[in-house]
Amino acid sequence: YEAGHMVPMDQPAAALALLDGFLTNKPFY
């Protein structure tokens, strides 16, 4: 499954945090 490309519907907060880190060019791990 494309978990790395699709936004997890059960984890919106985590998805937003990851997306925010990506947009701000910061490591999310």
Short mmCIF file of C-alpha atoms in Angstrom, two decimals:
data_model
loop_
_atom_site.label_atom_id
_atom_site.label_comp_id
_atom_site.label_asym_id
_atom_site.label_seq_id
_atom_site.Cartn_x
_atom_site.Cartn_y
_atom_site.Cartn_z
CA TYR A 1 0.00 0.00 0.00
CA GLU A 2 1.13 3.58 -0.60
CA ALA A 3 1.32 4.67 3.01
CA GLY A 4 4.29 6.92 2.25
CA HIS A 5 2.40 8.83 -0.43
CA MET A 6 -1.11 8.91 1.00
CA VAL A 7 -2.30 10.85 4.04
CA PRO A 8 -3.28 8.51 6.89
CA MET A 9 -6.92 9.23 7.68
CA ASP A 10 -6.52 7.88 11.20
CA GLN A 11 -3.53 10.15 11.92
CA PRO A 12 -4.34 13.66 10.64
CA ALA A 13 -2.15 15.33 13.27
CA ALA A 14 0.88 13.23 12.36
CA ALA A 15 0.23 13.84 8.67
CA LEU A 16 0.02 17.59 9.20
CA ALA A 17 3.21 17.55 11.25
CA LEU A 18 5.02 15.57 8.56
CA LEU A 19 3.69 17.83 5.81
CA ASP A 20 4.64 20.93 7.78
CA GLY A 21 8.17 19.61 8.28
CA PHE A 22 8.42 18.84 4.58
CA LEU A 23 7.23 22.29 3.55
CA THR A 24 9.58 24.00 5.97
CA ASN A 25 12.45 21.81 4.76
CA LYS A 26 12.98 20.26 8.20
CA PRO A 27 13.61 16.61 9.16
CA PHE A 28 10.48 14.96 10.56
CA TYR A 29 12.27 11.90 11.96
#
